[in-house]
Coordinates of N, CA and C in Angstrom, one line a residue:
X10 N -11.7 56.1 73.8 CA -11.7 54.9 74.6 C -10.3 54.3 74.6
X11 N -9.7 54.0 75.5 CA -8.3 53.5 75.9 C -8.5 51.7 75.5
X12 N -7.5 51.0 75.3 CA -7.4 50.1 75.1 C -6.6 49.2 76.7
X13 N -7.4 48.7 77.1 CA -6.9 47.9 78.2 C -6.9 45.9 77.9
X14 N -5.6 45.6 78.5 CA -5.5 44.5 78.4 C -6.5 43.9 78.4
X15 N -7.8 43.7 78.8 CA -9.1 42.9 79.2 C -9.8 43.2 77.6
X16 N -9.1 44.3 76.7 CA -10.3 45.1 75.9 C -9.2 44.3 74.7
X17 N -10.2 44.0 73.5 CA -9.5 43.4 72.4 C -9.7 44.2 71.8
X18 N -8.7 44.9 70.9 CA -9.2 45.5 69.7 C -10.0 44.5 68.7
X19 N -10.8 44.9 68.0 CA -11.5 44.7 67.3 C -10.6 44.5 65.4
X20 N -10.3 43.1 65.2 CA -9.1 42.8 64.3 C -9.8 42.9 62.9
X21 N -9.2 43.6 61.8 CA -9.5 43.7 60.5 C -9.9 42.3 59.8
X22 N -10.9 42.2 59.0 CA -10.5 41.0 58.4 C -9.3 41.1 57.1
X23 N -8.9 39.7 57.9 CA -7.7 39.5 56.9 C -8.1 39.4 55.9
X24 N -7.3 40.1 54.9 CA -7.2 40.4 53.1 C -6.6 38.9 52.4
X25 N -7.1 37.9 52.0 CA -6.8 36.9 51.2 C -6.7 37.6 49.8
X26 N -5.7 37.3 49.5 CA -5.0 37.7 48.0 C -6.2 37.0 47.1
X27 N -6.7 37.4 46.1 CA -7.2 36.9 44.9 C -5.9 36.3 43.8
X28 N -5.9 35.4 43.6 CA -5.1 35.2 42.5 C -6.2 35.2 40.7
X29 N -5.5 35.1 39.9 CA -6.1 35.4 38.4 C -6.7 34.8 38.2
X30 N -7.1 34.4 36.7 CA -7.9 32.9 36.6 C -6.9 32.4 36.3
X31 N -6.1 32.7 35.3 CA -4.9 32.2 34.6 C -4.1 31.0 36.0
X32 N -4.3 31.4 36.8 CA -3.2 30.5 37.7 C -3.7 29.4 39.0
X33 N -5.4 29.1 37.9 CA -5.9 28.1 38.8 C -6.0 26.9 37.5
X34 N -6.1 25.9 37.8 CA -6.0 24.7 37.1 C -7.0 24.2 36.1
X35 N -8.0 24.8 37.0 CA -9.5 24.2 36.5 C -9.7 24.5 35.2
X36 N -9.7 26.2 34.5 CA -10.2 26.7 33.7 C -9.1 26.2 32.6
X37 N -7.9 25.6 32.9 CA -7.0 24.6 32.0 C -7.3 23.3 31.7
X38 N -7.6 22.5 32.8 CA -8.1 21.5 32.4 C -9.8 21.1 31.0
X39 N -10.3 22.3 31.6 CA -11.6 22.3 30.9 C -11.0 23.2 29.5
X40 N -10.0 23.8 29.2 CA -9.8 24.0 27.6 C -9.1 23.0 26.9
X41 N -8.8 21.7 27.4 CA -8.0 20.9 26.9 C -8.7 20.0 25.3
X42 N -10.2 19.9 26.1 CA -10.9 19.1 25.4 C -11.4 20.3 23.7
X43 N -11.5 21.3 24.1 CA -11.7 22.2 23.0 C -10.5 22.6 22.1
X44 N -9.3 22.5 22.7 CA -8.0 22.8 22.4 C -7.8 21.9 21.3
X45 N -7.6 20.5 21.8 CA -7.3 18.6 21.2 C -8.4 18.8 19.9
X46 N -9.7 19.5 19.7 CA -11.0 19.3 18.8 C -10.1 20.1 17.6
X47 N -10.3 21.2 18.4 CA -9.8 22.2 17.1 C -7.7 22.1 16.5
X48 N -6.8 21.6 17.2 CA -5.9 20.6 16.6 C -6.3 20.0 15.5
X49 N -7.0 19.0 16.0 CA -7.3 17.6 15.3 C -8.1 18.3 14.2
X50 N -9.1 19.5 13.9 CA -9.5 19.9 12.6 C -8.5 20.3 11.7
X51 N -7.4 20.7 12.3 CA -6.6 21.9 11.7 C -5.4 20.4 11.0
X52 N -5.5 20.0 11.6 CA -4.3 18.5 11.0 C -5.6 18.0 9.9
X53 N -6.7 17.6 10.5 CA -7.8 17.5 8.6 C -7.5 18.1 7.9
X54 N -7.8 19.3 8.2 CA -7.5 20.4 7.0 C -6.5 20.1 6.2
X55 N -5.6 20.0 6.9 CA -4.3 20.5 6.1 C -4.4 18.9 5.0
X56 N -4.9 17.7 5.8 CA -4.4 16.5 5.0 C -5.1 16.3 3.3
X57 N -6.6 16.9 3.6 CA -7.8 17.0 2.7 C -7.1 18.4 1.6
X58 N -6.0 19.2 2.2 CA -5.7 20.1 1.0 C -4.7 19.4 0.2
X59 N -3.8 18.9 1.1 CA -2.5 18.3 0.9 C -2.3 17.3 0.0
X60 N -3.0 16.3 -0.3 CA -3.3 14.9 -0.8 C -4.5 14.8 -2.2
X61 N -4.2 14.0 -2.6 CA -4.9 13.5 -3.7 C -5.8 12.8 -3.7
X62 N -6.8 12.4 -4.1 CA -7.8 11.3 -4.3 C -7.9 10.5 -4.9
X63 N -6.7 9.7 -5.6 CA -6.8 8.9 -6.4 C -7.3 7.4 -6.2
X64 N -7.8 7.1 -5.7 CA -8.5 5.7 -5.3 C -10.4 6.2 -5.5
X65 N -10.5 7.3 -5.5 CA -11.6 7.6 -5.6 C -12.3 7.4 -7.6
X66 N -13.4 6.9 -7.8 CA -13.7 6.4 -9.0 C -14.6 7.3 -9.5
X67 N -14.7 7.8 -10.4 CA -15.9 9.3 -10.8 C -17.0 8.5 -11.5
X68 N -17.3 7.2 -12.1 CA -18.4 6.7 -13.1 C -18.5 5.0 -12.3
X69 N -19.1 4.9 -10.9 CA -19.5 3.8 -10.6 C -20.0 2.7 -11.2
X70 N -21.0 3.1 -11.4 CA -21.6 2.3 -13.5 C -21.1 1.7 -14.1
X71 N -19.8 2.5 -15.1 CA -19.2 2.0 -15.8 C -18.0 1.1 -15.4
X72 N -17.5 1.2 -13.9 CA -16.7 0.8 -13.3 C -17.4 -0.6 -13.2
X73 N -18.3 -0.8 -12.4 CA -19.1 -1.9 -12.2 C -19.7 -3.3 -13.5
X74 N -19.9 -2.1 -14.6 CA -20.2 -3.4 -16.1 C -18.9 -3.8 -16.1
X75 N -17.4 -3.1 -16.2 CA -16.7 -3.7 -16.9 C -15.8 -4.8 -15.7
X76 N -16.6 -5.2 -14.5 CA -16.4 -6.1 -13.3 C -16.4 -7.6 -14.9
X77 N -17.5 -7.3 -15.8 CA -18.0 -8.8 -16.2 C -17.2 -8.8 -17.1
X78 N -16.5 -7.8 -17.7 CA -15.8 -8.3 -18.6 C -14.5 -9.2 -18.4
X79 N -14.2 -8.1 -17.4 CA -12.4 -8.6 -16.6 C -12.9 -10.0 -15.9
X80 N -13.8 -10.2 -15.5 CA -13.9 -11.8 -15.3 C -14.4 -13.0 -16.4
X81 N -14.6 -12.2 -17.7 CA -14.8 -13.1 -18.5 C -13.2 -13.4 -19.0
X82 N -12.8 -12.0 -19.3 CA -10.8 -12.4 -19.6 C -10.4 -13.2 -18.6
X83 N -10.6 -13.4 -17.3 CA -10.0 -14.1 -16.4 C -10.2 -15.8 -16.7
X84 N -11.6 -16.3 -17.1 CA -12.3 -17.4 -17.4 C -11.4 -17.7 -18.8
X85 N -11.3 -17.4 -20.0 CA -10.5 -17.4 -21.3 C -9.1 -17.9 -20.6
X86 N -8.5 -16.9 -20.0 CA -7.3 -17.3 -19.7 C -7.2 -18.6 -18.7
X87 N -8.2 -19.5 -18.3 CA -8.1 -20.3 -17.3 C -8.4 -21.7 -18.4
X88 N -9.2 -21.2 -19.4 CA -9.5 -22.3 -20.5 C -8.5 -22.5 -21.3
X89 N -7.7 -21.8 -21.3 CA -6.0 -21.7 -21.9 C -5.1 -22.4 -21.2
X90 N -5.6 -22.5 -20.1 CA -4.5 -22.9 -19.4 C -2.9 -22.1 -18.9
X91 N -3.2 -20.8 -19.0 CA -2.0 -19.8 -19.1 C -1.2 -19.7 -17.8
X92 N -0.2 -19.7 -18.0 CA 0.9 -18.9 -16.5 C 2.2 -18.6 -17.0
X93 N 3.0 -17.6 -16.4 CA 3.9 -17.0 -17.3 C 4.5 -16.9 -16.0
X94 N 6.0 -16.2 -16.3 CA 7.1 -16.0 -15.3 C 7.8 -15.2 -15.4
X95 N 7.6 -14.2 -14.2 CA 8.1 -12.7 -15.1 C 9.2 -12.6 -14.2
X96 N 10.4 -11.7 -14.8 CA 11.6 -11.8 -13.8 C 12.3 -9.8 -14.8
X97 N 12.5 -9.4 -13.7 CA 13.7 -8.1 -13.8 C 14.9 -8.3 -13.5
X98 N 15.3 -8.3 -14.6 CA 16.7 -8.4 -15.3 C 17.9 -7.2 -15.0
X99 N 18.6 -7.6 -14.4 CA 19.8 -6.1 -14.0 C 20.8 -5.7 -15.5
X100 N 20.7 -4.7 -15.3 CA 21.0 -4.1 -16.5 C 22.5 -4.6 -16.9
X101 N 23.0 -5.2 -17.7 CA 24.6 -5.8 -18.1 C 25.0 -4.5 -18.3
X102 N 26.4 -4.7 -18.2 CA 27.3 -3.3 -18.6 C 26.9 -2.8 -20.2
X103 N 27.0 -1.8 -19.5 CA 26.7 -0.4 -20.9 C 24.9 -0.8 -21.2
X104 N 24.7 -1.3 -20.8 CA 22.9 -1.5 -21.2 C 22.0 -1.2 -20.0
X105 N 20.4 -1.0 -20.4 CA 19.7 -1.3 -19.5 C 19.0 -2.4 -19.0
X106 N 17.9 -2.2 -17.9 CA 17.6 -3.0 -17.7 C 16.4 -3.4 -18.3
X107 N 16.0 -4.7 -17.7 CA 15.2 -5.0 -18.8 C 13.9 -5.9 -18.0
X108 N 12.7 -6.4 -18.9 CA 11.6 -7.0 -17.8 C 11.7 -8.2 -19.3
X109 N 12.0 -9.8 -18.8 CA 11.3 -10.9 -19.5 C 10.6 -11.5 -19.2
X110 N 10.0 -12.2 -19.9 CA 8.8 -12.7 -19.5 C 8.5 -14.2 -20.4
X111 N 8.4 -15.3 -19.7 CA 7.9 -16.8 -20.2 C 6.5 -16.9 -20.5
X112 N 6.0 -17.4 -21.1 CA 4.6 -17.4 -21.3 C 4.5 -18.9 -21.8
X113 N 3.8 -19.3 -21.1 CA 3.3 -20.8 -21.5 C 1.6 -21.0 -21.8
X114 N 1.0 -22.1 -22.4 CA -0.1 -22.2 -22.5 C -0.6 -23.9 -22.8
X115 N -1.6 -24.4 -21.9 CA -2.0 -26.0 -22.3 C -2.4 -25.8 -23.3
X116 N -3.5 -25.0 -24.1 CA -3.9 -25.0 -25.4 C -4.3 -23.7 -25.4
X117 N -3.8 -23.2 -27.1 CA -3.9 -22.1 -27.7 C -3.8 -21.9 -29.0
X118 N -3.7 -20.8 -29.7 CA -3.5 -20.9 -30.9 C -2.4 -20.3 -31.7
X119 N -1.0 -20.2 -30.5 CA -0.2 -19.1 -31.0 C -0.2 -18.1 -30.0
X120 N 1.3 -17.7 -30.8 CA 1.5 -16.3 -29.1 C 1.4 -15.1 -29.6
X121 N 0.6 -14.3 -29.2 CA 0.5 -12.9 -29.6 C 1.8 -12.0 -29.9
X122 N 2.3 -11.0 -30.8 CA 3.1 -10.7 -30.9 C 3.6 -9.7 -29.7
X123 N 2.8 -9.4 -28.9 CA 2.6 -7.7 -28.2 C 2.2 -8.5 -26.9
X124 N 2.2 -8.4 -25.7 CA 1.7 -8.3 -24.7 C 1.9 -6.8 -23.9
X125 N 1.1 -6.6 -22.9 CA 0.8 -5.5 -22.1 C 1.1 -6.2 -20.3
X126 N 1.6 -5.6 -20.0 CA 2.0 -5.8 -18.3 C 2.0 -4.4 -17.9
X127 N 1.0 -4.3 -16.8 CA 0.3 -3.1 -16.1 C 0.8 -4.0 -14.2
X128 N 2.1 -2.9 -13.6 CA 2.0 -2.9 -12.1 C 1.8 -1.9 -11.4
X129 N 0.7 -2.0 -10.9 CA -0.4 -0.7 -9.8 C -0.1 -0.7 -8.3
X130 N 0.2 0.2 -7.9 CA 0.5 0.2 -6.6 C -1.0 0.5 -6.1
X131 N -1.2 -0.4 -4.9 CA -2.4 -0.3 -3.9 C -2.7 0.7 -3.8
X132 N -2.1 2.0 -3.7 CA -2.9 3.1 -2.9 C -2.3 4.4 -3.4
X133 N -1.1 4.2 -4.4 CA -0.1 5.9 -4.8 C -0.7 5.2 -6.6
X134 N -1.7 6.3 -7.1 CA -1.4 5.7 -8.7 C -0.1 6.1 -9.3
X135 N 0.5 7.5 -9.0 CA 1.6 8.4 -9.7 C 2.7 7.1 -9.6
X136 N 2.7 5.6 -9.1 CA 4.0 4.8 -8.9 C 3.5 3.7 -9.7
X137 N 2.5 3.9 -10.6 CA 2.1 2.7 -11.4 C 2.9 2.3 -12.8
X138 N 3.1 1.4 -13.3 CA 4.2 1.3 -14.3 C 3.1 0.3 -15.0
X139 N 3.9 0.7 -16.6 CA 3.3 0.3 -17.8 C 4.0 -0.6 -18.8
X140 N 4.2 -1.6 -19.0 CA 5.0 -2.1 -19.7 C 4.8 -2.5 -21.5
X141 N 5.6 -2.6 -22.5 CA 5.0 -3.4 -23.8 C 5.9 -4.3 -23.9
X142 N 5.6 -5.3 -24.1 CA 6.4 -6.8 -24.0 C 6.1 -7.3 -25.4
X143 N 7.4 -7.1 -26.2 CA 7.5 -8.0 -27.3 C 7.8 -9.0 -27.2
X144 N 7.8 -9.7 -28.5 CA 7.8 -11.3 -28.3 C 9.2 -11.4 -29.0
X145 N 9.9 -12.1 -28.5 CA 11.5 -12.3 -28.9 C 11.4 -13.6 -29.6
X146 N 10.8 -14.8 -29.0 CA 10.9 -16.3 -29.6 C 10.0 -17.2 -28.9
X147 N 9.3 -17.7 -29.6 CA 7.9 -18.6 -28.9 C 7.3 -18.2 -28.1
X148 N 7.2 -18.2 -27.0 CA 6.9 -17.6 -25.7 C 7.5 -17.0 -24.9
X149 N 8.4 -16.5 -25.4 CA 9.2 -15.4 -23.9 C 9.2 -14.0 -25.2
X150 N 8.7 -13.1 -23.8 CA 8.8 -11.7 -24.3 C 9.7 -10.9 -23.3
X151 N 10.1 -9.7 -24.0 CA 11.0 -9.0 -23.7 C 10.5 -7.0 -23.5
X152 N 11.0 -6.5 -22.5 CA 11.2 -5.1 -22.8 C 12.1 -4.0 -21.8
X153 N 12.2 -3.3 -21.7 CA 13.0 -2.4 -21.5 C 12.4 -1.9 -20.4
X154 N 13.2 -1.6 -19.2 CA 12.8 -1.4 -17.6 C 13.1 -1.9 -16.3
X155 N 12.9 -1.1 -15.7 CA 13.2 -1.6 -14.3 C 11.9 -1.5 -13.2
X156 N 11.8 -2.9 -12.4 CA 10.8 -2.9 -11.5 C 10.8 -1.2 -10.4
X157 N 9.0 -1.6 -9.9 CA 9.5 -0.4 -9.2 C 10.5 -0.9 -7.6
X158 N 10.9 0.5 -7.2 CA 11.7 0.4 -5.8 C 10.8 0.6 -4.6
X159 N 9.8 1.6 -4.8 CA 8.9 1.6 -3.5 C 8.5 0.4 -2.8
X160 N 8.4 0.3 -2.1 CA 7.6 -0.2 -0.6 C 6.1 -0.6 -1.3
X161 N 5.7 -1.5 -0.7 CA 3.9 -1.9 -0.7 C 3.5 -2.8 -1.5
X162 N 2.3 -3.0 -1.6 CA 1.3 -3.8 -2.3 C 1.1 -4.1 -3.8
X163 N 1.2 -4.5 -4.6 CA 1.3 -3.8 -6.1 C 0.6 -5.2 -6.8
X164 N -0.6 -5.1 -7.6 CA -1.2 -5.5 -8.6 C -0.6 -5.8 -10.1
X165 N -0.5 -7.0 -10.6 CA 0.9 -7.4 -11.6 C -0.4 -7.8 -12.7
X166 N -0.4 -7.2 -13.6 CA -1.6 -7.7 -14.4 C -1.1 -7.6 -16.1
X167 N -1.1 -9.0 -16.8 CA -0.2 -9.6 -18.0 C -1.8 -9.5 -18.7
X168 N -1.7 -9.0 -20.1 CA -2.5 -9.5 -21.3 C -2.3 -9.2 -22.2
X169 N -3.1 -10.0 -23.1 CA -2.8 -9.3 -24.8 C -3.6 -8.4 -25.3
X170 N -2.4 -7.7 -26.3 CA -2.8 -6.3 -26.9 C -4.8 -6.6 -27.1
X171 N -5.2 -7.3 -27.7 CA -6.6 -7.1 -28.1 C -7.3 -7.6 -26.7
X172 N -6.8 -7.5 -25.7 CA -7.7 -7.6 -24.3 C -8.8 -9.0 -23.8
X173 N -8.4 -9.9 -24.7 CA -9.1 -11.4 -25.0 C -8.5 -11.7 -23.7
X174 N -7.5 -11.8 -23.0 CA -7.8 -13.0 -22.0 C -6.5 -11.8 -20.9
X175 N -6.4 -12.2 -19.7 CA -5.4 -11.8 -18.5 C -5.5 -12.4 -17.4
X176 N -3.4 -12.4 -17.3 CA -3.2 -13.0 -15.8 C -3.0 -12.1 -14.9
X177 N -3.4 -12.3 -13.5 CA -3.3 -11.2 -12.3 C -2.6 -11.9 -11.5
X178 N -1.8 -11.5 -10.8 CA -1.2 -11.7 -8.9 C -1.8 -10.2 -8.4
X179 N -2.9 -10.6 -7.6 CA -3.2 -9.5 -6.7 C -2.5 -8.4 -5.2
X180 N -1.3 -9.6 -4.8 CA -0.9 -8.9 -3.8 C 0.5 -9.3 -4.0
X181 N 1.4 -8.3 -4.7 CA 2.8 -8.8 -4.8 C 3.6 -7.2 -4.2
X182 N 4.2 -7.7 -2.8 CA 5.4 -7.2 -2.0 C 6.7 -6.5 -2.6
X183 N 7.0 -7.9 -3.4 CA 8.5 -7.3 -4.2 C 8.7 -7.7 -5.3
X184 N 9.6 -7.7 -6.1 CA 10.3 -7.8 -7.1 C 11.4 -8.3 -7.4
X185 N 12.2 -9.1 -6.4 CA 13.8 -9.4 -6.1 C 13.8 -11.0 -7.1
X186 N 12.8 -11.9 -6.7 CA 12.6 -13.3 -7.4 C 11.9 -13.3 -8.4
X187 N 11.7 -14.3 -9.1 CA 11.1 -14.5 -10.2 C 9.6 -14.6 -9.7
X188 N 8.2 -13.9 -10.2 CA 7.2 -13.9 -10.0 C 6.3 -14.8 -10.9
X189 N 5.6 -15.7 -10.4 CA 4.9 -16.5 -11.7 C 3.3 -16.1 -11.2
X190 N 2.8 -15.9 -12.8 CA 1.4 -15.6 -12.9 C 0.3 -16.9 -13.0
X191 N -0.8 -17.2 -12.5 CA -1.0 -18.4 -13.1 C -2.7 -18.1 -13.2
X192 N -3.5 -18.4 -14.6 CA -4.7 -18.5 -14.6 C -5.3 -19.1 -13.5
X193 N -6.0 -18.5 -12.8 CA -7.1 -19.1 -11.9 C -6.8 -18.8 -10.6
X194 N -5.1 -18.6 -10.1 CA -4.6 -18.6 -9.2 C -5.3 -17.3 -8.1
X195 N -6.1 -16.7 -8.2 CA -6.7 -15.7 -7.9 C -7.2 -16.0 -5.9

């Protein structure tokens, strides 16, 4: 059969390219949300291997009775009338530095020879410092050290060696001025 102007060939259908999946949007958008999940585990992971637990308490119990004690030393020290003044000392030439400390009292019976000064950082224990404060003359004690340098929160807690009575500052920033402790001040 001839093909005459009046006669249409009869036209193929046109071949539309298939493209991949890879180069449509959709099946991207919908791995996003699976993608961001399993990220976000893999950054867990890593933080739960990485890190320590040190805020974490292993003997609740025991933690909890000795709430009544440390509030009973807080009450002694408030019937004392106690507050002290603690200051870091820059080291003079050829020496170190050093931590003194004032200690006053409305009524007492005498100054212990030894005090103890414990500063805890809020959240890193490995930056916690320990101090032993002798007694140089009446009420000021002395010892050897330097405040810490880090950054943060830090718990300043003064008492004597036999654990009868303590002063706290619960939220202390820095260490540049003289810090005063004061019974009750809580």
């Amino acid at each position: 059969m001839q093909t005459t102007l009046g006669m249409k060939k009869a036209a193929a259908p046109a071949s539309r390219s298939v493209r991949p999946w890879y180069r449509h949007a959709a099946p991207w958008l919908l791995a996003i949300a699976p993608a961001a999940a399993l990220l976000g585990g893999l950054v867990t992971l890593w933080l739960a291997v990485t890190t320590s637990d040190s805020l974490v308490v292993d003997d609740y119990y025991r933690e909890g009775r000795a709430i009544n004690q440390q509030l009973a030393r807080d009450r002694l020290a408030v019937a004392l009338g106690l507050r002290a003044e603690l200051r870091f000392e820059s080291a003079p030439a050829g020496g170190e530095p050093a931590v003194t400390l004032q200690l006053a009292a409305d009524r007492g019976s005498g100054w212990p020879p030894e005090l103890g000064l414990r500063i805890v950082h809020a959240t890193k224990a490995a930056l916690d410092r320990e101090y032993r404060l002798e007694q140089v003359a009446g009420g000021r004690y002395r010892a050897a050290g330097s405040p810490p340098r880090e950054a943060g929160h830090w718990l300043v807690q003064l008492e004597d060696a036999g654990r009868t009575w303590r002063l706290v500052a619960p939220s202390v920033t820095g260490f540049d001025a003289p810090l005063t402790l004061q019974a009750g001040a809580q």
